[in-house]
XYZ file of C-alpha atoms in Angstrom:
725
model
C -46.283 115.688 -120.332
C -43.431 113.433 -121.580
C -45.350 110.374 -120.381
C -48.531 111.484 -122.149
C -46.599 112.199 -125.334
C -44.950 108.775 -125.228
C -48.341 107.160 -124.696
C -49.806 109.049 -127.656
C -46.910 108.142 -129.976
C -47.063 104.479 -128.926
C -50.813 104.391 -129.534
C -50.424 105.826 -133.026
C -47.649 103.379 -133.883
C -49.701 100.435 -132.648
C -53.008 101.520 -134.137
C -51.992 101.071 -137.779
C -50.742 97.465 -137.739
C -53.440 96.357 -135.314
C -56.195 97.901 -137.427
C -54.906 96.181 -140.564
C -54.876 92.810 -138.772
C -58.426 93.315 -137.506
C -59.725 94.301 -140.955
C -58.047 91.260 -142.525
C -59.697 88.946 -139.975
C -63.095 90.591 -140.456
C -62.967 90.234 -144.237
C -61.454 86.731 -144.312
C -62.969 84.432 -146.951
C -64.007 81.858 -144.315
C -66.238 84.333 -142.482
C -69.315 84.024 -144.720
C -69.203 80.189 -145.020
C -68.821 79.966 -141.231
C -72.012 81.970 -140.723
C -73.870 79.456 -142.942
C -72.419 76.300 -141.328
C -70.639 75.143 -144.471
C -68.459 72.049 -144.678
C -64.782 72.691 -145.340
C -61.422 71.058 -145.850
C -58.557 73.004 -144.292
C -54.807 72.708 -144.365
C -53.604 74.320 -141.139
C -50.556 74.854 -138.978
C -51.096 73.998 -135.320
C -50.171 76.951 -133.106
C -51.010 75.588 -129.634
C -50.912 72.275 -127.851
C -54.327 70.582 -127.882
C -56.295 71.522 -124.748
C -58.563 68.718 -123.491
C -62.224 69.461 -122.843
C -63.334 67.394 -119.865
C -66.909 66.365 -119.203
C -68.714 64.283 -116.616
C -69.615 60.744 -117.602
C -73.153 59.713 -118.405
C -74.619 56.307 -119.289
C -71.957 54.375 -121.244
C -69.875 57.499 -121.935
C -66.818 57.516 -119.698
C -65.957 60.672 -117.774
C -62.930 62.613 -118.906
C -61.722 64.279 -122.068
C -63.661 63.407 -125.208
C -62.504 66.329 -127.345
C -59.704 68.865 -127.639
C -59.517 72.530 -128.595
C -56.661 73.413 -130.949
C -55.584 76.829 -132.172
C -54.368 76.846 -135.781
C -53.601 79.102 -138.741
C -54.996 78.356 -142.186
C -52.596 77.526 -145.027
C -55.235 76.677 -147.630
C -58.974 76.007 -147.568
C -61.738 74.430 -149.622
C -65.411 75.119 -148.957
C -67.868 72.703 -150.581
C -65.081 71.593 -152.915
C -64.113 75.106 -154.048
C -60.808 76.706 -152.987
C -60.988 79.942 -151.011
C -58.177 82.324 -150.143
C -57.698 82.412 -146.377
C -54.780 82.791 -144.028
C -56.803 83.460 -140.902
C -56.802 81.960 -137.448
C -59.217 79.110 -136.645
C -60.119 77.021 -133.619
C -60.547 73.276 -134.097
C -62.870 71.248 -131.872
C -61.660 67.712 -132.559
C -61.916 64.146 -131.140
C -59.539 63.639 -128.231
C -58.071 60.245 -129.071
C -57.120 61.166 -132.631
C -55.975 64.766 -132.197
C -54.470 65.041 -128.703
C -50.962 64.040 -129.808
C -50.355 66.958 -132.177
C -47.631 69.508 -131.471
C -47.352 73.205 -132.336
C -45.784 73.731 -135.739
C -47.226 70.612 -137.345
C -49.222 70.940 -140.540
C -52.385 68.808 -140.811
C -55.476 68.540 -142.951
C -58.844 68.707 -141.210
C -62.401 68.227 -142.452
C -65.396 69.572 -140.586
C -68.231 72.026 -140.286
C -67.501 75.740 -139.961
C -69.160 77.949 -137.355
C -68.786 81.604 -136.335
C -66.090 82.067 -133.684
C -66.679 83.256 -130.151
C -64.196 85.456 -128.343
C -61.026 86.509 -130.132
C -61.545 89.105 -132.855
C -58.751 87.555 -134.941
C -60.305 84.086 -135.070
C -62.179 83.796 -138.353
C -63.999 80.481 -137.755
C -64.502 77.562 -135.430
C -64.334 74.092 -136.976
C -66.154 71.040 -135.638
C -63.755 68.414 -136.940
C -64.888 65.048 -138.241
C -62.466 62.154 -138.325
C -58.735 61.950 -137.693
C -56.082 64.396 -138.904
C -54.792 63.711 -142.407
C -51.479 64.407 -144.124
C -49.713 65.088 -140.848
C -46.469 66.983 -141.254
C -43.429 66.795 -138.978
C -43.166 68.932 -135.875
C -40.244 71.355 -135.471
C -37.332 69.635 -133.771
C -37.560 71.787 -130.643
C -41.226 70.917 -130.231
C -40.811 67.151 -130.401
C -37.726 67.440 -128.229
C -39.689 69.436 -125.638
C -42.495 66.857 -125.788
C -40.008 64.050 -125.141
C -38.758 65.953 -122.077
C -42.330 66.440 -120.848
C -43.020 62.718 -121.338
C -39.857 61.872 -119.403
C -40.978 64.235 -116.630
C -44.349 62.476 -116.409
C -42.607 59.109 -116.227
C -40.232 60.283 -113.478
C -43.165 61.638 -111.457
C -44.808 58.192 -111.435
C -42.951 57.447 -108.187
C -45.339 59.876 -106.457
C -48.977 59.337 -105.537
C -51.322 59.544 -108.552
C -52.580 63.034 -107.697
C -49.094 64.407 -106.954
C -47.744 62.760 -110.127
C -50.382 64.610 -112.137
C -49.899 67.925 -110.334
C -46.105 68.299 -110.516
C -45.851 68.514 -114.352
C -48.639 71.095 -114.316
C -46.740 73.193 -111.760
C -43.576 73.014 -113.848
C -44.662 73.258 -117.500
C -48.449 73.602 -117.418
C -48.981 69.959 -118.469
C -52.419 69.220 -116.968
C -52.952 65.902 -118.775
C -52.576 63.983 -115.510
C -54.665 66.321 -113.332
C -58.008 64.825 -112.319
C -61.244 66.763 -112.597
C -61.557 66.734 -108.796
C -58.126 68.317 -108.278
C -58.857 70.848 -111.021
C -62.135 71.825 -109.322
C -60.527 72.093 -105.878
C -57.704 74.333 -107.130
C -60.230 76.560 -108.874
C -62.438 76.920 -105.798
C -59.397 77.603 -103.606
C -58.125 80.310 -105.980
C -55.004 78.296 -106.830
C -55.754 77.356 -110.435
C -53.128 79.818 -111.711
C -50.456 77.507 -110.286
C -51.329 74.871 -112.901
C -50.721 77.174 -115.868
C -47.406 78.511 -117.104
C -47.191 82.100 -115.877
C -44.591 84.773 -115.452
C -44.062 83.652 -111.857
C -42.953 80.181 -113.040
C -40.326 81.660 -115.272
C -39.223 84.196 -112.660
C -38.774 81.357 -110.126
C -36.699 79.268 -112.537
C -34.559 82.153 -113.761
C -34.265 83.486 -110.205
C -32.989 80.100 -109.013
C -30.408 80.166 -111.800
C -29.289 83.681 -110.764
C -29.037 82.594 -107.133
C -26.843 79.656 -108.104
C -24.663 81.893 -110.253
C -24.328 84.357 -107.395
C -23.122 81.540 -105.137
C -20.600 80.624 -107.844
C -19.568 84.321 -107.982
C -20.308 84.713 -111.670
C -20.161 88.207 -113.133
C -23.253 90.285 -114.020
C -22.959 89.695 -117.767
C -22.443 85.965 -117.430
C -25.339 85.756 -114.983
C -27.610 87.691 -117.327
C -26.670 85.473 -120.294
C -27.177 82.227 -118.364
C -30.476 83.401 -116.830
C -31.663 84.475 -120.278
C -30.721 81.085 -121.720
C -32.564 79.331 -118.900
C -35.605 81.511 -119.585
C -35.564 80.667 -123.317
C -35.079 76.974 -122.590
C -37.989 76.948 -120.188
C -40.242 78.663 -122.754
C -39.345 75.966 -125.293
C -39.925 73.214 -122.706
C -43.363 74.618 -121.876
C -44.382 74.547 -125.524
C -43.438 77.916 -127.017
C -47.113 78.759 -127.563
C -48.438 82.347 -127.582
C -49.591 82.060 -123.964
C -46.178 80.738 -122.926
C -44.373 83.469 -124.857
C -46.570 85.989 -123.084
C -45.649 84.454 -119.742
C -41.990 84.487 -120.741
C -42.051 88.197 -121.472
C -43.881 88.941 -118.229
C -41.451 86.721 -116.331
C -38.531 88.594 -117.847
C -40.053 91.898 -116.748
C -40.578 90.589 -113.225
C -37.041 89.219 -113.122
C -35.691 92.562 -114.326
C -37.539 94.368 -111.555
C -36.320 91.950 -108.918
C -32.756 92.199 -110.189
C -32.710 95.999 -110.411
C -34.924 96.657 -107.418
C -36.158 99.817 -109.161
C -39.825 100.356 -109.999
C -38.861 103.216 -112.345
C -37.037 100.778 -114.596
C -39.693 98.075 -114.319
C -42.657 100.210 -115.359
C -41.237 101.264 -118.753
C -40.142 97.660 -119.338
C -43.641 96.401 -118.576
C -45.232 99.018 -120.844
C -42.849 98.184 -123.676
C -43.496 94.461 -123.245
C -47.256 94.995 -123.410
C -46.907 97.105 -126.574
C -44.671 94.551 -128.318
C -46.951 91.640 -127.392
C -50.098 93.406 -128.605
C -48.320 94.337 -131.822
C -47.233 90.710 -132.251
C -50.724 89.372 -131.509
C -53.518 91.984 -131.286
C -55.927 89.312 -129.954
C -54.094 89.532 -126.632
C -55.721 92.914 -126.060
C -59.034 91.156 -125.385
C -57.578 88.032 -123.754
C -58.393 87.506 -120.064
C -55.185 85.557 -119.517
C -53.099 88.385 -120.906
C -54.891 90.962 -118.752
C -54.360 88.823 -115.643
C -50.702 88.265 -116.518
C -50.036 91.976 -117.018
C -51.877 92.959 -113.848
C -50.139 90.283 -111.774
C -46.741 91.400 -113.080
C -47.610 95.021 -112.315
C -48.600 94.041 -108.795
C -45.357 92.109 -108.409
C -43.039 94.888 -109.574
C -44.911 98.020 -108.485
C -47.028 97.224 -105.424
C -45.440 94.269 -103.641
C -41.974 95.851 -103.095
C -43.547 98.871 -101.353
C -45.631 96.648 -99.121
C -42.614 94.497 -98.299
C -40.638 97.608 -97.328
C -43.519 98.891 -95.182
C -43.869 95.542 -93.395
C -40.135 95.282 -92.718
C -40.224 98.822 -91.333
C -42.876 97.632 -88.867
C -40.699 94.765 -87.677
C -41.944 91.885 -89.832
C -39.094 89.570 -90.964
C -38.257 89.960 -94.688
C -39.172 86.378 -95.666
C -42.572 86.589 -94.008
C -43.144 90.066 -95.444
C -42.507 88.833 -98.986
C -44.678 85.746 -98.430
C -47.568 87.976 -97.375
C -47.150 90.915 -99.746
C -46.645 89.102 -103.055
C -49.781 86.906 -103.087
C -51.865 89.684 -101.514
C -50.775 92.203 -104.156
C -51.387 89.690 -106.958
C -54.851 88.885 -105.611
C -55.933 92.499 -105.185
C -54.824 93.725 -108.610
C -56.350 90.742 -110.439
C -59.531 90.437 -108.335
C -61.675 92.798 -110.473
C -60.902 90.899 -113.686
C -61.383 87.507 -112.035
C -64.682 88.560 -110.454
C -66.099 89.955 -113.684
C -64.883 86.988 -115.710
C -66.004 84.160 -113.413
C -69.035 85.692 -111.707
C -67.748 84.532 -108.321
C -65.090 85.423 -105.776
C -62.963 83.034 -103.748
C -62.882 84.318 -100.178
C -60.121 81.860 -99.239
C -57.840 82.761 -102.154
C -55.495 85.123 -100.298
C -54.957 82.780 -97.355
C -54.557 79.795 -99.674
C -51.968 81.580 -101.818
C -50.040 82.761 -98.757
C -49.900 79.198 -97.435
C -49.037 77.830 -100.877
C -46.209 80.282 -101.584
C -43.452 78.470 -99.587
C -44.089 75.243 -101.525
C -44.463 76.597 -105.062
C -40.881 77.716 -105.705
C -39.190 74.525 -104.375
C -41.655 72.325 -106.258
C -41.072 74.252 -109.491
C -37.276 74.189 -109.231
C -37.201 70.499 -108.260
C -39.592 69.756 -111.110
C -37.296 71.492 -113.600
C -34.333 69.512 -112.251
C -36.403 66.341 -112.619
C -37.215 67.204 -116.236
C -33.563 67.956 -117.007
C -32.373 64.641 -115.541
C -35.246 62.509 -116.815
C -34.057 62.469 -120.433
C -30.431 61.526 -119.670
C -30.621 59.624 -116.361
C -34.195 58.512 -115.571
C -33.249 56.683 -112.383
C -31.585 59.765 -110.913
C -34.569 61.917 -111.902
C -36.697 60.087 -109.365
C -34.758 61.673 -106.492
C -35.727 65.319 -107.159
C -39.241 64.092 -108.033
C -39.473 62.425 -104.611
C -38.093 65.589 -103.020
C -40.882 67.589 -104.719
C -43.500 65.117 -103.480
C -44.116 66.712 -100.048
C -44.578 70.141 -101.652
C -47.083 68.733 -104.157
C -48.951 66.874 -101.410
C -49.096 70.059 -99.352
C -50.616 71.975 -102.259
C -53.149 69.185 -102.862
C -54.155 69.102 -99.194
C -54.318 72.897 -99.044
C -56.563 73.129 -102.119
C -58.820 70.331 -100.838
C -59.349 71.867 -97.418
C -59.634 75.440 -98.712
C -62.276 74.427 -101.255
C -64.332 72.826 -98.476
C -64.504 75.980 -96.360
C -68.197 76.965 -96.121
C -68.805 79.848 -98.497
C -65.380 79.492 -100.137
C -66.901 80.758 -103.377
C -69.236 83.746 -103.207
C -71.513 84.581 -106.147
C -70.659 87.887 -107.783
C -72.107 89.916 -110.673
C -70.451 88.878 -113.923
C -69.251 91.188 -116.687
C -68.125 94.809 -116.584
C -70.391 95.789 -113.703
C -69.051 92.969 -111.573
C -65.461 93.944 -112.383
C -66.200 97.596 -111.560
C -67.831 96.643 -108.260
C -64.856 94.460 -107.345
C -62.483 97.325 -108.201
C -64.440 99.615 -105.864
C -64.242 97.035 -103.071
C -60.479 96.641 -103.604
C -60.006 100.423 -103.534
C -61.987 100.673 -100.287
C -59.890 97.906 -98.716
C -56.611 99.579 -99.723
C -57.778 102.950 -98.385
C -58.991 101.310 -95.204
C -55.565 99.875 -94.526
C -53.923 103.268 -95.099
C -56.223 105.299 -92.830
C -56.414 104.509 -89.107
C -60.101 105.437 -88.792
C -61.078 103.258 -91.747
C -58.913 100.414 -90.427
C -60.885 100.489 -87.195
C -64.190 100.501 -89.094
C -63.042 97.569 -91.238
C -61.891 95.673 -88.157
C -65.288 96.217 -86.503
C -67.050 94.975 -89.656
C -64.881 91.854 -89.701
C -65.601 91.236 -86.021
C -69.330 91.457 -86.717
C -68.949 88.963 -89.542
C -66.985 86.607 -87.310
C -69.491 86.905 -84.470
C -72.663 86.688 -86.560
C -72.102 85.036 -89.925
C -69.429 82.467 -89.091
C -71.234 80.907 -86.091
C -74.398 80.582 -88.170
C -72.607 79.088 -91.194
C -69.892 77.029 -89.486
C -70.424 76.540 -85.764
C -74.187 76.041 -86.040
C -74.678 75.157 -89.714
C -78.130 74.777 -91.203
C -77.056 71.556 -92.858
C -77.437 68.693 -92.258
C -80.745 68.847 -90.433
C -80.917 66.789 -87.231
C -82.485 63.326 -87.377
C -81.943 62.886 -91.122
C -82.358 59.328 -92.352
C -81.848 59.647 -96.121
C -80.292 62.302 -98.336
C -80.354 62.619 -102.117
C -77.081 64.371 -102.938
C -76.790 67.040 -105.599
C -74.110 65.457 -107.776
C -75.181 66.892 -111.124
C -76.560 64.552 -113.763
C -76.277 61.348 -111.753
C -77.310 59.573 -108.571
C -75.958 59.428 -105.012
C -78.173 58.601 -102.024
C -76.997 58.375 -98.420
C -78.829 56.238 -95.840
C -78.079 56.936 -92.178
C -77.630 54.332 -89.472
C -78.134 54.960 -85.766
C -74.356 55.314 -85.362
C -73.317 58.970 -85.911
C -70.998 59.372 -88.897
C -71.875 55.917 -90.271
C -74.025 55.572 -93.397
C -74.600 53.454 -96.482
C -74.069 55.067 -99.893
C -76.049 54.048 -102.967
C -74.340 55.257 -106.186
C -71.586 57.858 -106.351
C -72.459 60.366 -109.076
C -70.808 61.037 -112.442
C -67.402 62.347 -111.350
C -65.085 62.635 -108.340
C -65.901 65.442 -105.942
C -69.650 66.071 -105.584
C -70.479 62.841 -103.713
C -67.393 63.317 -101.533
C -68.499 66.882 -100.743
C -72.026 65.721 -99.904
C -70.701 63.080 -97.520
C -68.455 65.696 -95.951
C -71.408 68.018 -95.375
C -73.248 65.164 -93.700
C -70.289 64.306 -91.469
C -70.060 60.732 -92.794
C -66.646 59.180 -92.202
C -67.578 55.468 -92.095
C -69.331 53.682 -94.937
C -69.938 49.986 -94.283
C -71.223 49.488 -97.839
C -71.225 51.346 -101.144
C -73.896 49.977 -103.486
C -73.584 50.674 -107.208
C -77.032 50.167 -108.685
C -75.593 49.594 -112.183
C -72.436 50.399 -114.094
C -73.331 53.517 -116.009
C -70.840 56.380 -115.643
C -73.238 58.721 -113.847
C -73.539 56.192 -111.006
C -69.926 55.024 -110.586
C -67.822 58.064 -111.582
C -67.340 59.390 -108.042
C -66.403 56.066 -106.425
C -62.698 56.802 -105.991
C -63.294 60.072 -104.121
C -65.624 58.368 -101.622
C -62.573 56.730 -100.036
C -60.927 60.089 -99.316
C -60.618 60.310 -95.523
C -63.212 57.576 -94.909
C -63.234 53.910 -94.023
C -65.246 51.824 -96.492
C -66.257 48.246 -95.737
C -67.159 46.908 -99.175
C -68.431 47.796 -102.637
C -71.516 45.933 -103.875
C -72.870 45.596 -107.413
C -75.710 43.823 -109.140
C -75.481 41.067 -111.763
C -74.708 43.375 -114.696
C -71.144 43.671 -116.017
C -71.678 46.188 -118.772
C -70.114 48.453 -119.952
C -66.881 46.516 -119.760
C -64.702 49.568 -119.083
C -66.918 50.504 -116.123
C -66.711 47.042 -114.580
C -62.921 47.112 -114.891
C -62.802 50.599 -113.359
C -64.920 49.588 -110.348
C -62.860 46.437 -109.802
C -59.621 48.428 -110.021
C -60.783 51.065 -107.507
C -61.969 48.405 -105.030
C -58.721 46.465 -105.392
C -56.557 49.560 -105.009
C -58.289 50.499 -101.767
C -58.242 46.923 -100.497
C -62.002 46.449 -100.069
C -64.028 43.423 -101.212
C -66.273 43.600 -104.271
C -69.583 41.856 -103.621
C -72.528 40.860 -105.794
C -76.024 41.396 -104.423
C -78.643 38.794 -105.284
C -82.406 38.975 -104.880
C -83.588 38.281 -101.359
C -80.346 39.391 -99.700
C -80.967 41.259 -96.440
C -78.425 43.552 -94.807
C -78.831 45.009 -91.317
C -77.254 47.852 -89.382
C -78.551 49.672 -86.305
C -81.486 51.751 -87.538
C -81.208 50.593 -91.174
C -82.177 47.461 -93.089
C -81.645 46.871 -96.807
C -83.494 44.248 -98.854
C -82.613 43.426 -102.467
C -85.763 43.317 -104.631
C -84.320 43.217 -108.144
C -83.359 42.860 -110.942
C -85.214 39.672 -111.909
C -84.376 38.593 -115.383
C -81.042 39.878 -116.683
C -78.225 37.690 -117.892
C -75.354 39.081 -115.830
C -72.531 38.720 -118.348
C -74.085 38.939 -121.789
C -75.613 41.711 -123.815
C -74.761 44.746 -125.830
C -72.902 47.248 -123.674
C -74.149 50.079 -125.886
C -77.771 49.190 -125.076
C -78.439 51.850 -122.445
C -81.966 50.636 -121.722
C -80.773 47.066 -121.160
C -78.065 48.251 -118.755
C -80.530 50.506 -116.922
C -82.810 47.518 -116.387
C -79.993 45.660 -114.616
C -80.192 48.222 -111.792
C -80.247 46.867 -108.275
C -83.568 47.751 -106.616
C -83.357 48.164 -102.841
C -85.934 48.627 -100.132
C -84.502 50.409 -97.110
C -86.295 50.370 -93.775
C -85.465 53.476 -91.734
C -86.808 55.398 -88.768
C -88.840 57.476 -91.250
C -90.349 54.422 -92.932
C -89.530 52.605 -96.150
C -87.306 54.077 -98.878
C -87.411 52.469 -102.341
C -84.183 52.939 -104.310
C -84.675 52.112 -107.967
C -81.502 53.037 -109.828
C -82.406 53.654 -113.478
C -85.002 50.898 -113.995
C -87.162 51.578 -117.042
C -90.454 50.165 -118.317
C -89.466 46.494 -118.644
C -87.846 46.232 -115.205
C -90.685 48.163 -113.557
C -93.204 45.828 -115.205
C -91.249 42.806 -113.946
C -91.396 44.108 -110.387
C -95.145 44.655 -110.693
C -95.937 41.251 -112.199
C -93.734 39.470 -109.675
C -96.008 40.669 -106.912
C -93.220 42.411 -105.006
C -94.408 44.680 -102.220
C -93.254 48.045 -103.565
C -95.040 50.356 -101.137
C -92.697 52.921 -99.601
C -92.972 56.300 -97.943
C -90.018 57.616 -99.967
C -89.222 56.871 -103.624
C -85.909 57.544 -105.333
C -87.492 58.263 -108.712
C -86.146 55.949 -111.453
C -83.765 57.224 -114.132
C -83.553 60.857 -113.003
C -87.298 61.320 -113.487
C -87.323 60.353 -117.168
C -90.599 59.770 -119.010
C -89.886 56.028 -119.155
C -91.840 55.189 -115.997
C -95.150 53.391 -115.566
C -97.969 55.209 -113.737
C -98.897 51.804 -112.296
C -95.410 51.565 -110.783
C -95.805 54.919 -109.053
C -99.270 53.876 -107.857
C -97.879 50.666 -106.375
C -95.202 52.597 -104.474
C -97.603 55.379 -103.449
C -94.826 57.550 -101.994
C -95.311 60.543 -99.745
C -91.930 61.942 -100.857
C -90.305 61.507 -104.285
C -86.609 62.326 -104.689
C -85.432 63.211 -108.203
C -81.682 63.355 -108.839
C -80.874 65.305 -112.004
C -78.366 67.878 -113.198
C -79.323 71.503 -113.681
C -79.830 72.321 -117.357
C -79.080 68.764 -118.479
C -79.608 68.064 -122.205
C -81.792 64.989 -121.618
C -84.899 66.797 -120.409
C -84.711 65.209 -116.959
C -86.939 65.225 -115.042
C -89.870 64.848 -117.403
C -92.765 67.182 -116.713
C -95.222 64.277 -117.086
C -93.327 62.225 -114.496
C -93.248 65.062 -111.974
C -96.953 65.757 -112.548
C -97.851 62.076 -112.100
C -95.957 61.902 -108.810
C -97.535 65.122 -107.537
C -101.016 63.971 -108.585
C -100.476 60.815 -106.548
C -99.888 62.902 -103.428
C -96.065 62.890 -103.381
C -93.990 65.876 -102.344
C -91.318 66.132 -105.060
C -87.741 67.278 -104.319
C -85.360 67.837 -107.245
C -81.609 68.173 -106.857
C -81.378 70.301 -110.013
C -83.455 73.050 -108.386
C -83.368 72.227 -104.655
C -79.832 70.934 -104.117
C -79.377 68.200 -101.516
C -82.697 66.911 -100.189
C -82.981 65.230 -96.786
C -85.734 62.987 -95.421
C -86.172 63.343 -91.653
C -87.873 61.525 -88.863
C -89.270 64.126 -86.470
C -91.150 62.603 -83.538
C -92.027 59.626 -85.688
C -93.304 61.793 -88.553
C -91.862 62.036 -92.059
C -90.417 65.422 -93.072
C -88.446 66.826 -96.003
C -85.770 69.547 -95.934
C -84.102 71.045 -99.015
C -80.611 72.465 -98.700
C -80.966 74.816 -101.667
C -78.544 75.612 -104.474
């Protein structure tokens, strides 16, 4: 009864202020203009560090961050030149280059188009910002000081490998500016993405390390509490002092309190009070997935994990191992329902990955904090703890990479409330199964069946790649990547590398390719060169070849830099060049007319027409690889009298409508491969192009619907196998 009464009183006390905040946001003066897409001029205070929005490259648009999302609070507003009274919360979607350097606390003026918000009930409008920020005010001293420390940390980490140098600041203060899209994807698929965001565990590790040091120095309880509290506050400031960081700080303090007291009875009221205060401070947290995950993870840490640790120690498991197993397992189980419902997928390798990551996270975090502290006063000395944190960062990178490549690492799951409820039921069944001997036996038998039936089919005898494949069109999203096999197992030629690191690398891994004598880049658009760097991961590459085009300039410089860094030659292919390997011959058929070093690099059609056109002779017959050639280049090939006939056609320009029916007739393919991204905004492939190919007798395979598509030679006959999405 006392607990229920306390809950009722707390609810009543919270309901009033929260309701008033919600009503004020609902009735804000920017709400109606946002629903009509009005233009506005806003004076705002930045409340969060700009978060980059990354996208894959396409054509002359370089991959990476092109825009940022910024949380802000309105100071004053004008809509269509008329002032309106608003003090609500807005989200700015702004250009990356001009807005990424802002800090929380700065006042700026923004112009843009209003739109209704999505998500938080306290956000009154979203603003698509046009142009740079105007009338920029100064940042609070602690914010610019924290940013200078973060910059010094990034500089000190430059002694590490590029990926480790980007990862370490994210482990320490959530600074993901140096994390590549490939690393981000691998951590997400491995269930380790929470390591790259500031969470309560970060703060508990830092404050816990401070307490441990103070205990060694025999400091008293009060002094230890004061110093640990100061360290906690300093870390919150270093990480940015944003609402999400404050939330993590409170949760970290609760976790630290529980660890220090060792009493769940004290931790539970502290956690409940912290949740109430945070929701009162910012009611939007009540519907924030990050807040829910943070609260649940903290509850698992302070309520569930200690009991499991005690039970394991009672059964003879050493304390260190027991903690390493219980903490990540408890965190995974209590957060799994929310993660499953939110993401619509479940990482089956998450628990194992987090268990293996746990020994490296705390040392890397502490060493990173030491690096940050030294970097501003003694940069040379800061390199030593950064180097000491290098092996831990490399271990986490390798762990995420290998875990993400486990077949079936991500399982599809129903999204939304039903998915969360189903995941909660599964978690409850698993917990009950481990507590009841009969259910444990049943669960063990089910796992044995999975290991004996599913794993051999998926791993030991996988359905992919099919035997005797000679060419594969890889599903790399909106881009191109084709693999041509030689007669030497594990050795293949790669034509184009997709729009970003990761997908082409994964496709090559599925095919078992570890030696690439030649990578051919048909032309220098982003969706053909973006994955080049990842192709070198764990593989030997003989050379990189390009055509005569050198546009866009940034792409040419990027390709040259990657080739130079990996120590491989950069070759230019000219018409008539013939290249031979066992079971594979390449002949260069085009381009015919381009000036290799002149032209407008924004002319996408002109750059497409510089594509290298290759004719590959394989055991399954001829394969014509056309890059993105459009009407003019196709016409040049036809009028030149080039023999274009091939059994397999890599359809030009992702199946766009800019293809000549006469060109398709001259090729007369039996199989047409179309490489396009699912749901792409360009309308690729064109319905007319697909219909023309099918009417000519070609069997069409599309990566956007079929996934990887392989051409086989079975007893001298051509065959096509689709991997599926």
